[in-house]
mmCIF file of C-alpha atoms in Angstrom:
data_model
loop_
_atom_site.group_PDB
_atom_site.id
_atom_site.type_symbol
_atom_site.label_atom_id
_atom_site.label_comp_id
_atom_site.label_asym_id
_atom_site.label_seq_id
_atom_site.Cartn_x
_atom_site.Cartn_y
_atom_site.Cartn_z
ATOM 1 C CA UNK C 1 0.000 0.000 0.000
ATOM 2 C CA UNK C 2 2.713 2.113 -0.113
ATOM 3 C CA UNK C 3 6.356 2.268 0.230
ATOM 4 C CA UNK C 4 9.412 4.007 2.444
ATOM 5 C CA UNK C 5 12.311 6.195 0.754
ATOM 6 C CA UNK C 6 15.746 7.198 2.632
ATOM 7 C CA UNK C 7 16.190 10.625 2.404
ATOM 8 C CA UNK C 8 19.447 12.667 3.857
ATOM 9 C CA UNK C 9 19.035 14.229 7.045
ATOM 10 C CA UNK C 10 15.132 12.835 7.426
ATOM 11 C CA UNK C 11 15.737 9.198 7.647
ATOM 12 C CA UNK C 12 12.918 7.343 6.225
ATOM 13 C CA UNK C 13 9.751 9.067 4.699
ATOM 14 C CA UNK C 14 6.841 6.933 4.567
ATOM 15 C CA UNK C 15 4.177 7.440 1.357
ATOM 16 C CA UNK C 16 1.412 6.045 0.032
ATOM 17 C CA UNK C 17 0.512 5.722 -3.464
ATOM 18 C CA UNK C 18 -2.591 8.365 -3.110
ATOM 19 C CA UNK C 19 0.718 10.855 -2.531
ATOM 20 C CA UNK C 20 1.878 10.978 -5.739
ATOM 21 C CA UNK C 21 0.576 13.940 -7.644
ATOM 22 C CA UNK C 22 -0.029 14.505 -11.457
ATOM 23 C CA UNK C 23 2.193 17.753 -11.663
ATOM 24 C CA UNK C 24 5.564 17.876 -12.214
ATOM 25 C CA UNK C 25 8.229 20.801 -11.303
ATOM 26 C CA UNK C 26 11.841 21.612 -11.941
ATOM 27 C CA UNK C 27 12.608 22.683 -8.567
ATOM 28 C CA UNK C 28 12.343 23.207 -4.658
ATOM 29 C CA UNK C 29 10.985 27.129 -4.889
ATOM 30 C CA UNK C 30 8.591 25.953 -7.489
ATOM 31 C CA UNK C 31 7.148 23.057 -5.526
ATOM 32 C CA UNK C 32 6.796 25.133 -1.884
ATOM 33 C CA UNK C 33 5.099 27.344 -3.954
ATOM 34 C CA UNK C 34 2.465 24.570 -5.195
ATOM 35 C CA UNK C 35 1.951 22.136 -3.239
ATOM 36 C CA UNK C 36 -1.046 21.327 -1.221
ATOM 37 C CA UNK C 37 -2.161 18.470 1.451
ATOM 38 C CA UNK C 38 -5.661 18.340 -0.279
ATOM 39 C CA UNK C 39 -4.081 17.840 -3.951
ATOM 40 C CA UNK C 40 -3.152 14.118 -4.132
ATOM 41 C CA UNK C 41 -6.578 13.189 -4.387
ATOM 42 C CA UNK C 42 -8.437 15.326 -6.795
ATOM 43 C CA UNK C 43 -5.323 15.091 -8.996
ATOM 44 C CA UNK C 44 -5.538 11.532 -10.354
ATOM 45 C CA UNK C 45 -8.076 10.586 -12.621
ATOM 46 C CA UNK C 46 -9.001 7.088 -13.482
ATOM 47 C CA UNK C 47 -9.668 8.095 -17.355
ATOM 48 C CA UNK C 48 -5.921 9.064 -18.079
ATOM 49 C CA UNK C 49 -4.359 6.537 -19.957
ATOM 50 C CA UNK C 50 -1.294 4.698 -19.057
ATOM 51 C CA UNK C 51 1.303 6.512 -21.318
ATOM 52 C CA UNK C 52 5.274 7.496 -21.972
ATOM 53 C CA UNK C 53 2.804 11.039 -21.273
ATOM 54 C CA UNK C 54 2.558 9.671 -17.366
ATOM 55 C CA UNK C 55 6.469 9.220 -16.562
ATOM 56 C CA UNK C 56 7.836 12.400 -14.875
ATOM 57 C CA UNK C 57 10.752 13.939 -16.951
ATOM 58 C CA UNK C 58 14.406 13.702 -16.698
ATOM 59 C CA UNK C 59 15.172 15.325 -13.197
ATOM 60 C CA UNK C 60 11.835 16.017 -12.617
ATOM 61 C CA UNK C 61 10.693 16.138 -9.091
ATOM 62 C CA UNK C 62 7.195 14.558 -8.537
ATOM 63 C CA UNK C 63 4.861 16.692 -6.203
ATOM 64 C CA UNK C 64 3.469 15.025 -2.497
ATOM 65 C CA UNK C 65 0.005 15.120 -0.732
ATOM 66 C CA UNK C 66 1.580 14.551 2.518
ATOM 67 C CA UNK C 67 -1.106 12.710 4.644
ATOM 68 C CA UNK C 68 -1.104 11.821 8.723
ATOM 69 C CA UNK C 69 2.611 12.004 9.321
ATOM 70 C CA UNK C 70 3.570 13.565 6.424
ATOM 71 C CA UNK C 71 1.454 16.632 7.033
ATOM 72 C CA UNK C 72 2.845 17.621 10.042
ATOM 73 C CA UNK C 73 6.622 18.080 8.111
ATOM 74 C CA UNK C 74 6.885 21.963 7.107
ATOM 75 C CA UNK C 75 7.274 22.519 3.364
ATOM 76 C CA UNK C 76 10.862 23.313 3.838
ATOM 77 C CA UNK C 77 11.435 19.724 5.531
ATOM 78 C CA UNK C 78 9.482 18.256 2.016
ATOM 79 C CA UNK C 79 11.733 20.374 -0.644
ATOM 80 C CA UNK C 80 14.731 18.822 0.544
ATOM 81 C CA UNK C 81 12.708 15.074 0.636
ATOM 82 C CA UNK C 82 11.780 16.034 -3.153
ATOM 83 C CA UNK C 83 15.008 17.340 -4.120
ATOM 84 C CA UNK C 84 16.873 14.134 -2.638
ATOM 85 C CA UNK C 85 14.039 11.921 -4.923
ATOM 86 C CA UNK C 86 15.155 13.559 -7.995
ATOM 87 C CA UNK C 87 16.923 10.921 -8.941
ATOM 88 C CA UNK C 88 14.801 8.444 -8.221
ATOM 89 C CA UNK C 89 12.046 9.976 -9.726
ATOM 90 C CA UNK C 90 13.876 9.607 -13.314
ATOM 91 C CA UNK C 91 13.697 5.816 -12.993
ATOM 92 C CA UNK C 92 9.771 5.078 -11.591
ATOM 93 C CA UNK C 93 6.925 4.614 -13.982
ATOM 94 C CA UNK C 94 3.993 5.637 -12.640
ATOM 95 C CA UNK C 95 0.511 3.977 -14.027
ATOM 96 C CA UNK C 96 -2.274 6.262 -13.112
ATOM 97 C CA UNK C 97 -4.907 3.927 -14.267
ATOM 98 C CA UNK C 98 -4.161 1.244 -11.688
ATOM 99 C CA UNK C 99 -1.471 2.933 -9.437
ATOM 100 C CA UNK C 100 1.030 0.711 -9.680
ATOM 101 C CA UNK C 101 4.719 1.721 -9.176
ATOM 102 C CA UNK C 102 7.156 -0.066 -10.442
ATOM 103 C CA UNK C 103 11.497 0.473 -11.113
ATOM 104 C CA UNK C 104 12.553 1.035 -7.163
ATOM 105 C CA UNK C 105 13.626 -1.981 -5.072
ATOM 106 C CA UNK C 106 12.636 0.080 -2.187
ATOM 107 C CA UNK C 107 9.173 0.049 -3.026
ATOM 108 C CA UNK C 108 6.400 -2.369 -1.709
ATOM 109 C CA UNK C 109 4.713 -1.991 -4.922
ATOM 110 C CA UNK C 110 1.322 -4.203 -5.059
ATOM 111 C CA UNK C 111 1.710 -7.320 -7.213
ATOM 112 C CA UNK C 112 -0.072 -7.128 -10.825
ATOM 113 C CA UNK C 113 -3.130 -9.348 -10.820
ATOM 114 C CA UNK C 114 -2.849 -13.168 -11.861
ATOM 115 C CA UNK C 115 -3.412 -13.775 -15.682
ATOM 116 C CA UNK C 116 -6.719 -15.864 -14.303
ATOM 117 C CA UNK C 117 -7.701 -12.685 -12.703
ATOM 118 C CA UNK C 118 -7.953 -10.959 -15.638
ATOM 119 C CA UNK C 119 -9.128 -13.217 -17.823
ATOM 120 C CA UNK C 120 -12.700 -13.978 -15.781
ATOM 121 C CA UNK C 121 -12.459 -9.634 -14.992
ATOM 122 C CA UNK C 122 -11.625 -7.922 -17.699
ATOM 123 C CA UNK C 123 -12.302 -4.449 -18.097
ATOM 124 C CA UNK C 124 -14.963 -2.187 -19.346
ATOM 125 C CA UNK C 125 -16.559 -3.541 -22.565
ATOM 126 C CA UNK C 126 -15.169 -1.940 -25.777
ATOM 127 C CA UNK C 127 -18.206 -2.119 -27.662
ATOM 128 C CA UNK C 128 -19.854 1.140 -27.075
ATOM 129 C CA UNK C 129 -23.638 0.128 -27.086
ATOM 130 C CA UNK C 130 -22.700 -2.797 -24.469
ATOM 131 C CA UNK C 131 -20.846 -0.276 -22.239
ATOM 132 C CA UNK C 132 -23.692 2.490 -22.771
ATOM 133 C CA UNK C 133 -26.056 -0.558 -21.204
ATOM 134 C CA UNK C 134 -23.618 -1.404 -18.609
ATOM 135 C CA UNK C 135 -23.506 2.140 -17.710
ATOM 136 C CA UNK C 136 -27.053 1.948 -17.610
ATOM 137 C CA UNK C 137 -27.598 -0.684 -15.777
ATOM 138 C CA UNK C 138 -25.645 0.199 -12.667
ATOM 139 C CA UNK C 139 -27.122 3.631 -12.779
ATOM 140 C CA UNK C 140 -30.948 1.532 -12.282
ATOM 141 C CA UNK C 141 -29.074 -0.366 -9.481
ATOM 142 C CA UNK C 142 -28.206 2.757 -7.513
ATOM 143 C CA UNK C 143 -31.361 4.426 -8.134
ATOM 144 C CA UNK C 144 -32.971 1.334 -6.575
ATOM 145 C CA UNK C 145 -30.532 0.980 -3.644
ATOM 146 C CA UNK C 146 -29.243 -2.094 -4.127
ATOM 147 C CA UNK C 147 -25.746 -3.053 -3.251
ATOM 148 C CA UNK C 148 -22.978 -0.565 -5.436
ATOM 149 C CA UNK C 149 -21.221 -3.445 -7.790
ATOM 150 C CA UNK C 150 -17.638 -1.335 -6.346
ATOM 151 C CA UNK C 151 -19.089 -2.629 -2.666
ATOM 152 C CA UNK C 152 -19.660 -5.916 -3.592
ATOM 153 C CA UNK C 153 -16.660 -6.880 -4.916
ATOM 154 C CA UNK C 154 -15.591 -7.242 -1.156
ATOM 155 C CA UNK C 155 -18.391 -9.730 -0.122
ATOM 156 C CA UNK C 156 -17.499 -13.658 -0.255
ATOM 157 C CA UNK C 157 -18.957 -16.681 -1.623
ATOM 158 C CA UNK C 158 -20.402 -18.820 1.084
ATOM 159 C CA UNK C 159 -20.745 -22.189 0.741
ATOM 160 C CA UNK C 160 -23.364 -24.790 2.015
ATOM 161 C CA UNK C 161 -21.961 -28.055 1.904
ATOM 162 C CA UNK C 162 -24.437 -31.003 0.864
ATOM 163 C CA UNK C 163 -27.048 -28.580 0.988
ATOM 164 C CA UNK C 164 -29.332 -31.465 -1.546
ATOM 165 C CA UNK C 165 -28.920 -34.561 -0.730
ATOM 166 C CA UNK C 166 -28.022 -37.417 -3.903
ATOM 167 C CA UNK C 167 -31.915 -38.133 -3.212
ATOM 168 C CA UNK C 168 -32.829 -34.819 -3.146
ATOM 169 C CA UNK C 169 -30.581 -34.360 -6.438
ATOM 170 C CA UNK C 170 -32.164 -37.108 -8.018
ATOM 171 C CA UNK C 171 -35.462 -36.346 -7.887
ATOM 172 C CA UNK C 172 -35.548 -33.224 -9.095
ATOM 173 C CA UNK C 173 -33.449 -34.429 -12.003
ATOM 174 C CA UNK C 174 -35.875 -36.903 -12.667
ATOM 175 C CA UNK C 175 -38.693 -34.646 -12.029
ATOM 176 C CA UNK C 176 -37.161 -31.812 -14.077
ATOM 177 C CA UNK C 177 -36.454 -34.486 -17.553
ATOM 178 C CA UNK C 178 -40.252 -35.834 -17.172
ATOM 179 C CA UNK C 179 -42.155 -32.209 -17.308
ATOM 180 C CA UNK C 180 -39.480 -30.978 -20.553
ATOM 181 C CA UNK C 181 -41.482 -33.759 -22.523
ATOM 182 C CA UNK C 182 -44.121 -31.467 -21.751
ATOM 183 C CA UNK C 183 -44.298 -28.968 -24.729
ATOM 184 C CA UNK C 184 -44.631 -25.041 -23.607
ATOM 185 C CA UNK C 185 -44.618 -26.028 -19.805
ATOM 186 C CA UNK C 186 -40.734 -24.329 -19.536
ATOM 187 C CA UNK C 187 -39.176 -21.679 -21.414
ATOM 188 C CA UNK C 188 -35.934 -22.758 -22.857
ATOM 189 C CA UNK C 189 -32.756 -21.537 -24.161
ATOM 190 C CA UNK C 190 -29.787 -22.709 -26.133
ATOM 191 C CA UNK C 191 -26.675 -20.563 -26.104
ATOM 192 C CA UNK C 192 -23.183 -20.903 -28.036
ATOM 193 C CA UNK C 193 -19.886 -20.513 -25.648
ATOM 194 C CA UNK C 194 -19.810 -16.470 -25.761
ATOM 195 C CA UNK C 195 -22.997 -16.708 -24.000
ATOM 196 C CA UNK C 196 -25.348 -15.666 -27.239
ATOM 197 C CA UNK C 197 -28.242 -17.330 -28.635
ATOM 198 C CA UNK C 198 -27.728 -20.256 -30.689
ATOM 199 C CA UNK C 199 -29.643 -24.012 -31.688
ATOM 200 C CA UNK C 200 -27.963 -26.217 -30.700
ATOM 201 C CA UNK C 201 -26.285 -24.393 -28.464
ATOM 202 C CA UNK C 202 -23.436 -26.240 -25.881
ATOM 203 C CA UNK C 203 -25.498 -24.134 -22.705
ATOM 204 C CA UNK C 204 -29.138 -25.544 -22.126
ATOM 205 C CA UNK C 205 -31.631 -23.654 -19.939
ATOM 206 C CA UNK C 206 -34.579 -24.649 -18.741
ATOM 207 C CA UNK C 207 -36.541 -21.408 -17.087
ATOM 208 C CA UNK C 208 -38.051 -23.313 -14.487
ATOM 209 C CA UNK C 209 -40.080 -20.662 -12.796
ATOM 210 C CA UNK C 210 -42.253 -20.178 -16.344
ATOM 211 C CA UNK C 211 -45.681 -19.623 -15.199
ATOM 212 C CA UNK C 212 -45.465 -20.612 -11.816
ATOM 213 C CA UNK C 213 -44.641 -24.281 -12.328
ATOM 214 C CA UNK C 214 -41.533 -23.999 -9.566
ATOM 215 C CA UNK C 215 -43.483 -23.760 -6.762
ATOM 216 C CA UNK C 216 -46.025 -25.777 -7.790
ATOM 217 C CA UNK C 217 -44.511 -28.840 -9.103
ATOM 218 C CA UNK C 218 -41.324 -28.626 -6.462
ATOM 219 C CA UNK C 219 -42.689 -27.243 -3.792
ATOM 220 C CA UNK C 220 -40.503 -28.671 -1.043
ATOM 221 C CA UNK C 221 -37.452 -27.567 -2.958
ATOM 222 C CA UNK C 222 -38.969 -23.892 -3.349
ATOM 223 C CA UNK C 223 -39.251 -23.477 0.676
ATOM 224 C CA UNK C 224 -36.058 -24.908 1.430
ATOM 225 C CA UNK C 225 -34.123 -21.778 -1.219
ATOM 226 C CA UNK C 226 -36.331 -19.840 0.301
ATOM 227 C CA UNK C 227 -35.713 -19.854 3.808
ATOM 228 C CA UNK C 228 -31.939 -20.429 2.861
ATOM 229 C CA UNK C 229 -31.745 -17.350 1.346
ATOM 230 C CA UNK C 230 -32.648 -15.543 4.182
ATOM 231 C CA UNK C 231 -30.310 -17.893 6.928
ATOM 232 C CA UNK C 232 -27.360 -17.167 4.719
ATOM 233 C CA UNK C 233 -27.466 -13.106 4.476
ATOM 234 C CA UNK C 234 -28.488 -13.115 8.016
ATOM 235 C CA UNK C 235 -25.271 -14.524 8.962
ATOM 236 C CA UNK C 236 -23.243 -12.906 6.126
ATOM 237 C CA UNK C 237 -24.499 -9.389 4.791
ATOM 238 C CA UNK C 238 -28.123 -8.351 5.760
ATOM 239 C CA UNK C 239 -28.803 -7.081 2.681
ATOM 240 C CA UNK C 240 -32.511 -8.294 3.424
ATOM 241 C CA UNK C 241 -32.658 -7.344 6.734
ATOM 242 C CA UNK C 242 -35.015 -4.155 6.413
ATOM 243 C CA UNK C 243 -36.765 -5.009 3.091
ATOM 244 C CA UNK C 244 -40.157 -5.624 3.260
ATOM 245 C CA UNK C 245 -40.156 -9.907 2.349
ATOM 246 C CA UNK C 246 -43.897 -9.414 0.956
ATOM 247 C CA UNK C 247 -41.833 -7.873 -2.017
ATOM 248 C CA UNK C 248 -39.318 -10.364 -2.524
ATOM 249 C CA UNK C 249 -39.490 -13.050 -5.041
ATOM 250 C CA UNK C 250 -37.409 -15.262 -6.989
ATOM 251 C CA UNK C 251 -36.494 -13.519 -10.329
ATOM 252 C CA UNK C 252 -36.000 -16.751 -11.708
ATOM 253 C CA UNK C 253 -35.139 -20.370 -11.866
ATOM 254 C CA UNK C 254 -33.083 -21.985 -14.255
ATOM 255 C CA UNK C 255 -31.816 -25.568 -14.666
ATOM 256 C CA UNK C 256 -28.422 -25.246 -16.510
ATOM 257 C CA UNK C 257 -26.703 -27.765 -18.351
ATOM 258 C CA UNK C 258 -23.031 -27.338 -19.695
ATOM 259 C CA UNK C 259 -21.292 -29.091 -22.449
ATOM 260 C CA UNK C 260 -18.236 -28.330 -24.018
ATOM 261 C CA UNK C 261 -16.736 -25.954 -24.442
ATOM 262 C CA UNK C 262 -19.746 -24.089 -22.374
ATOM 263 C CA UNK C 263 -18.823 -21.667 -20.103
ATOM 264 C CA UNK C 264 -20.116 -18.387 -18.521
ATOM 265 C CA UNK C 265 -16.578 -16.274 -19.273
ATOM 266 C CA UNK C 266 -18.164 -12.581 -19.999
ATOM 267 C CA UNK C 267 -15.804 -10.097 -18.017
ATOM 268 C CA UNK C 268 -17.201 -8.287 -14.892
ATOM 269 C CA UNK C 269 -20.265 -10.325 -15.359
ATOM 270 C CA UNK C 270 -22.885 -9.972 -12.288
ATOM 271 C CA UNK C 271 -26.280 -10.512 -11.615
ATOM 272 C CA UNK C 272 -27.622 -6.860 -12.112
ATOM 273 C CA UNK C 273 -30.867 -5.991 -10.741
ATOM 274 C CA UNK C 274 -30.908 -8.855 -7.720
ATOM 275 C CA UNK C 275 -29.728 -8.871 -4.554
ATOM 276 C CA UNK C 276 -28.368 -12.443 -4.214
ATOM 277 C CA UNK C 277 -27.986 -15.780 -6.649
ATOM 278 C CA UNK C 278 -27.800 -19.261 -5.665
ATOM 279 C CA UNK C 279 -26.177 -21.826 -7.307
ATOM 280 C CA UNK C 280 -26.263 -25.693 -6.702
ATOM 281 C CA UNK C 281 -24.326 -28.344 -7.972
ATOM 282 C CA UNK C 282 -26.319 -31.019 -9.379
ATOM 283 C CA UNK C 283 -23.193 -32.760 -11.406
ATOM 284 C CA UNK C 284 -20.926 -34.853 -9.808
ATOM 285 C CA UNK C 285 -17.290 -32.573 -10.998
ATOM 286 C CA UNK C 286 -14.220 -34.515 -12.236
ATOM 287 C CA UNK C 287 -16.802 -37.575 -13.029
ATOM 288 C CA UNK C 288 -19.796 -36.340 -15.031
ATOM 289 C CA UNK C 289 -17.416 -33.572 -16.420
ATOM 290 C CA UNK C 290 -14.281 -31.787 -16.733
ATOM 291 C CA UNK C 291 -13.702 -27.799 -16.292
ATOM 292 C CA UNK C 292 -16.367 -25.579 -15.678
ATOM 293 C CA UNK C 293 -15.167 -24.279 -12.495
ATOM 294 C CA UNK C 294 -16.932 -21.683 -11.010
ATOM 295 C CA UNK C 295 -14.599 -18.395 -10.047
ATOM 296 C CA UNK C 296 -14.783 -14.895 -8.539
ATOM 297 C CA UNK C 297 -12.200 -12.172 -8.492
ATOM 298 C CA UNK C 298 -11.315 -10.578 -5.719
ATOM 299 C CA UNK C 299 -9.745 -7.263 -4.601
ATOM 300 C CA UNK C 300 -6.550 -8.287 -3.619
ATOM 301 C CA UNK C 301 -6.087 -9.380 -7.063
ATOM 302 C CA UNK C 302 -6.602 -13.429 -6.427
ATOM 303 C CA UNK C 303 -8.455 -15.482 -8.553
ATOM 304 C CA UNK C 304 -11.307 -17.085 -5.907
ATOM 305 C CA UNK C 305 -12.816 -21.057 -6.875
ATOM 306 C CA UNK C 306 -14.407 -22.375 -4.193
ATOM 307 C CA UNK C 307 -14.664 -26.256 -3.857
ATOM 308 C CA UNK C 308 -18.403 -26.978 -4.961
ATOM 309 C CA UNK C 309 -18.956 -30.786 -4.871
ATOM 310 C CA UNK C 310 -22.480 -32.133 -5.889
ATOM 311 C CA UNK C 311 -25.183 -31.081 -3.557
ATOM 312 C CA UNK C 312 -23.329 -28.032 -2.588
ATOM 313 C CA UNK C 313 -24.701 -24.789 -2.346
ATOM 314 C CA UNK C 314 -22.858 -21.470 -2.771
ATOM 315 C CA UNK C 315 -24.835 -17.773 -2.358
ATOM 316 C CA UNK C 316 -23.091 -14.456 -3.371
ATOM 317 C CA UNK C 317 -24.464 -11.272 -3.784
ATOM 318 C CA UNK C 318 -25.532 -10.481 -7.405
ATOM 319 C CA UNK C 319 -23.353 -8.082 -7.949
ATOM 320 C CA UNK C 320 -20.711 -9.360 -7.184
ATOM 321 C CA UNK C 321 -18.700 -10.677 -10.416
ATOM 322 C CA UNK C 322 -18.389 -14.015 -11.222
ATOM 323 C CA UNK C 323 -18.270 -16.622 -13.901
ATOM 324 C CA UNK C 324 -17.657 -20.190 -15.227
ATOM 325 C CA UNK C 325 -14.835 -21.677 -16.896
ATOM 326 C CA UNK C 326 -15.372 -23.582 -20.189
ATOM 327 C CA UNK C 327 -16.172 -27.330 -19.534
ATOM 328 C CA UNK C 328 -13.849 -29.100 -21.097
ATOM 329 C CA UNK C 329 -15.841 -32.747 -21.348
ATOM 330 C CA UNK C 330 -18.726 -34.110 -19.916
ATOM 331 C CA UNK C 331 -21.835 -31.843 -18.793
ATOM 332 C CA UNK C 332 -22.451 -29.380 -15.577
ATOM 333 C CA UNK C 333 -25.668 -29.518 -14.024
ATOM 334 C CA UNK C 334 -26.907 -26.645 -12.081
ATOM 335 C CA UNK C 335 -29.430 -24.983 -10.443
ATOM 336 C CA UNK C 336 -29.781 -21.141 -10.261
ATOM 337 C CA UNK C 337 -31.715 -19.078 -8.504
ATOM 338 C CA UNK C 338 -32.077 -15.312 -8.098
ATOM 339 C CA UNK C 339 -33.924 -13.159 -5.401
ATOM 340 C CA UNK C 340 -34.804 -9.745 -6.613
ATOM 341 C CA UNK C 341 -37.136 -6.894 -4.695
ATOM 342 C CA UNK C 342 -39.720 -7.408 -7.878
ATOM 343 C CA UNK C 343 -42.388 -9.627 -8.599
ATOM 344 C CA UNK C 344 -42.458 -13.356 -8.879
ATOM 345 C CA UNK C 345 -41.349 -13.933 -12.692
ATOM 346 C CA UNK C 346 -44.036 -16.059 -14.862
ATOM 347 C CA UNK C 347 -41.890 -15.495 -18.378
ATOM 348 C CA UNK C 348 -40.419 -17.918 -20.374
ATOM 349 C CA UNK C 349 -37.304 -16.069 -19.933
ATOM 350 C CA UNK C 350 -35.456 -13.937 -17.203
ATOM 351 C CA UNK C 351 -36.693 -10.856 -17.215
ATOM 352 C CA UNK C 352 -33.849 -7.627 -16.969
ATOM 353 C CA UNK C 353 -36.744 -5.550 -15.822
ATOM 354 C CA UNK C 354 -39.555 -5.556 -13.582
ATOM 355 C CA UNK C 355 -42.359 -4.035 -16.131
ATOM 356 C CA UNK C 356 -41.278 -7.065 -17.920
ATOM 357 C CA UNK C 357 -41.817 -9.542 -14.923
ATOM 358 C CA UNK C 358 -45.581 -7.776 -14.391
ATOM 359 C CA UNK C 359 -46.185 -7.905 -18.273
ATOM 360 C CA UNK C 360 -45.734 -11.563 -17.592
ATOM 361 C CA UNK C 361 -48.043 -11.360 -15.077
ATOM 362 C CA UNK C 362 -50.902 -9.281 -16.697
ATOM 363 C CA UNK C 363 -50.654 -6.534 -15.057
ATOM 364 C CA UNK C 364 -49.203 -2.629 -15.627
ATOM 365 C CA UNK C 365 -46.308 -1.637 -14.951
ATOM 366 C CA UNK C 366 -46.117 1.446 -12.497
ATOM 367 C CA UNK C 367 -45.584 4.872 -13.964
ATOM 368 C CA UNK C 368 -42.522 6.255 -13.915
#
C-alpha cells in the first residue's frame, strides 16, 4: 500500500501511493510554492491513460500530498525530501490507471493481478452500445438501492456443503427431464460458448419458474431456497434485513446444463438488478465432467474457486462478479436461482426488468 524512501538528514519518509501527484516541477521554490495536502486526491483521474505522457521527466521532481505524518513536516522539511528523490524519480513509472509503481527496489509496490484474474475480470466492454447498457444498468441499481457493484466486490462466496442430498438431487433431475417432454410447460434456451443465442447451443436452460410451475410442481425444494436465502445473508451481509419480504421473489429459476466448451466467461459479469444468486451443484465434478469451475475475483487481485462438490450450495451477492470456466468434457448440471425486490417472474425467460416480470403477469407496470 505504499512504500518508504531514505532521504538525507530525514531518515525514512513513509508514502502512500494516493501521494503521488499529477504535476511535475523543476525545482524546490517551485514546488513550496504549489503544493497542497488536499491535492493528491483530486489530482488523479481514473480516465488518463497509461502513457510514456505519465512518466515524470528527466530530473523532474514529482509533487506530495503529505497525509497523517507527512502533514505535520513543514514545506521546507518536504523540498529537501523532493530534491533528494530527484533521482529516483527519473527511474519510476507511474501507471495512473491502476497505481502501480514499479522500477525502485525500495518500493512495496502491489503485485499485478494473476493472468486468471484478468481473464474472468476484464475491463470495461469496448463495444460502445454494451458499455452504454452497462452504464445503464448500474445507474438503475443505484437508483434502486441495491448493493454498489464497487461494494460488492468485497463480499465472499459462502458455501453450504451437501445442501441437496443425492436423493434430493435425483429427484428433481428426474422430475425436471419428465415435465421438458411437456411442450410449452418451460421456457428454454440454447446458447453458443460467448454466452449468445444459438440451436444447438453447448449451454441448455430450462426457465423453471415459467408460469409458476416452480413452486407448484417442487414445492418442497422452493421453501427450502427460500428460507436459505434468508439464513445465509443473516449470517453474512443483511442485505434483506429491512426489506419488506412481501416484495421479494425469486427472479427466476433456471436448470443449466453445460457441455463443451460451455462456459459463462463474460468479463465483470454480475447478476444486475438482484440482490443475491444461488447456485447448486447437481453434477458430480471430475466424473460427469471436466472444467467448468466456477470463479470470482477478488480485490486483492486473487483469482477465488471455491470447492463446490455435488449437492453443494454457494450464495453471493448479485453483484458481485463471477463466472464459469469452459467445460472441457462431460456436462455441468446446475441450479440457479435469483432473489430480486420485484415480482415473482411467470416469463419464459429472465426478465432484466420488472415491467417485464408484471407484463408476464398481466398486469401494468407502475408509472414512472
Amino acid at each position: 500500500k505504499g512504500f518508504d524512501i531514505p532521504t538525507p538528514g530525514l531518515g525514512v519518509v513513509s508514502l502512500s501511493f494516493a501521494s503521488f501527484m499529477s504535476a511535475l516541477v523543476p525545482s524546490e521554490a517551485a514546488f513550496a510554492t504549489a503544493w497542497s495536502p488536499t491535492q493528491g486526491e483530486s489530482a488523479w483521474s481514473p480516465s488518463q491513460p497509461c502513457s510514456p505522457a505519465a512518466l515524470p521527466p528527466p530530473g523532474g521532481v514529482a509533487l506530495l500530498a503529505a497525509r497523517g505524518e507527512e502533514r505535520r513536516l513543514g514545506v521546507q522539511s518536504l523540498g529537501v525530501a523532493a530534491a533528494s528523490l530527484a533521482t529516483i524519480c527519473g527511474s519510476i513509472r507511474v501507471c495512473r490507471r491502476r497505481r502501480l509503481v514499479e522500477g525502485h527496489t525500495s518500493m512495496r509496490a502491489r503485485r499485478p493481478p494473476p493472468a486468471s484474474v484478468l481473464e474472468f475480470a476484464s475491463g470495461a466492454s469496448s463495444n460502445p452500445r454494451a458499455a452504454a447498457a452497462r452504464a445503464a444498468e448500474e445507474a438503475l441499481c443505484r437508483q434502486s438501492g441495491l448493493m454498489a457493484v464497487e461494494a460488492a466486490q468485497g463480499t465472499r462466496v459462502v458455501t453450504l456443503k451437501n445442501f441437496l442430498s443425492e436423493a434430493e438431487i435425483e429427484a428433481l433431475r428426474s422430475r425436471v427431464l419428465e415435465l421438458q417432454a411437456q411442450p410449452l410447460l418451460f421456457g428454454r434456451e440454447d446458447r453458443n460458448s460467448r454466452g449468445e443465442p444459438e440451436v444447438p447451443g453447448c449451454w441448455h436452460i430450462t426457465y423453471l419458474h415459467t408460469n409458476g410451475a416452480f413452486k407448484q410442481h417442487f414445492g418442497e425444494l422452493y421453501d427450502k431456497l427460500w428460507r436459505a436465502f434468508f439464513d445465509v445473508d443473516s449470517a453474512h451481509w443483511r442485505i434483506l434485513a429491512n426489506r419488506d419480504q412481501s416484495q421479494l421473489n425469486f427472479r427466476t429459476v433456471e436448470f443449466q446444463e453445460y457441455s463443451a466448451p460451455g462456459g459463462l466467461t463474460a468479463g465483470r459479469h454480475y447478476d444486475a438488478g438482484s440482490l443475491i444468486t444461488l447456485d447448486i451443484m447437481l453434477a458430480d465434478p471430475g466424473k460427469d465432467f471436466e472444467g467448468g469451475a466456477f470463479a470470482t475475483p477478488e480485490l486483492d487481485g486473487s483469482s477465488s474457486t471455491p470447492e463446490f462438490g455435488k449437492g453443494d450450495a454457494l450464495f453471493f451477492v448479485s453483484h458481485k462478479f463471477h463466472n464459469v470456466r469452459p467445460v472441457t468434457a462431460g456436462t455441468r448440471n446446475v441450479l440457479v436461482a435469483e432473489l430480486w425486490a420485484g415480482p415473482s417472474s411467470l416469463c419464459e425467460h429472465r426478465c432484466e426488468a420488472q415491467d417485464c416480470a408484471l407484463r408476464g403477469r398481466g398486469l401494468a407496470a407502475a408509472p414512472a
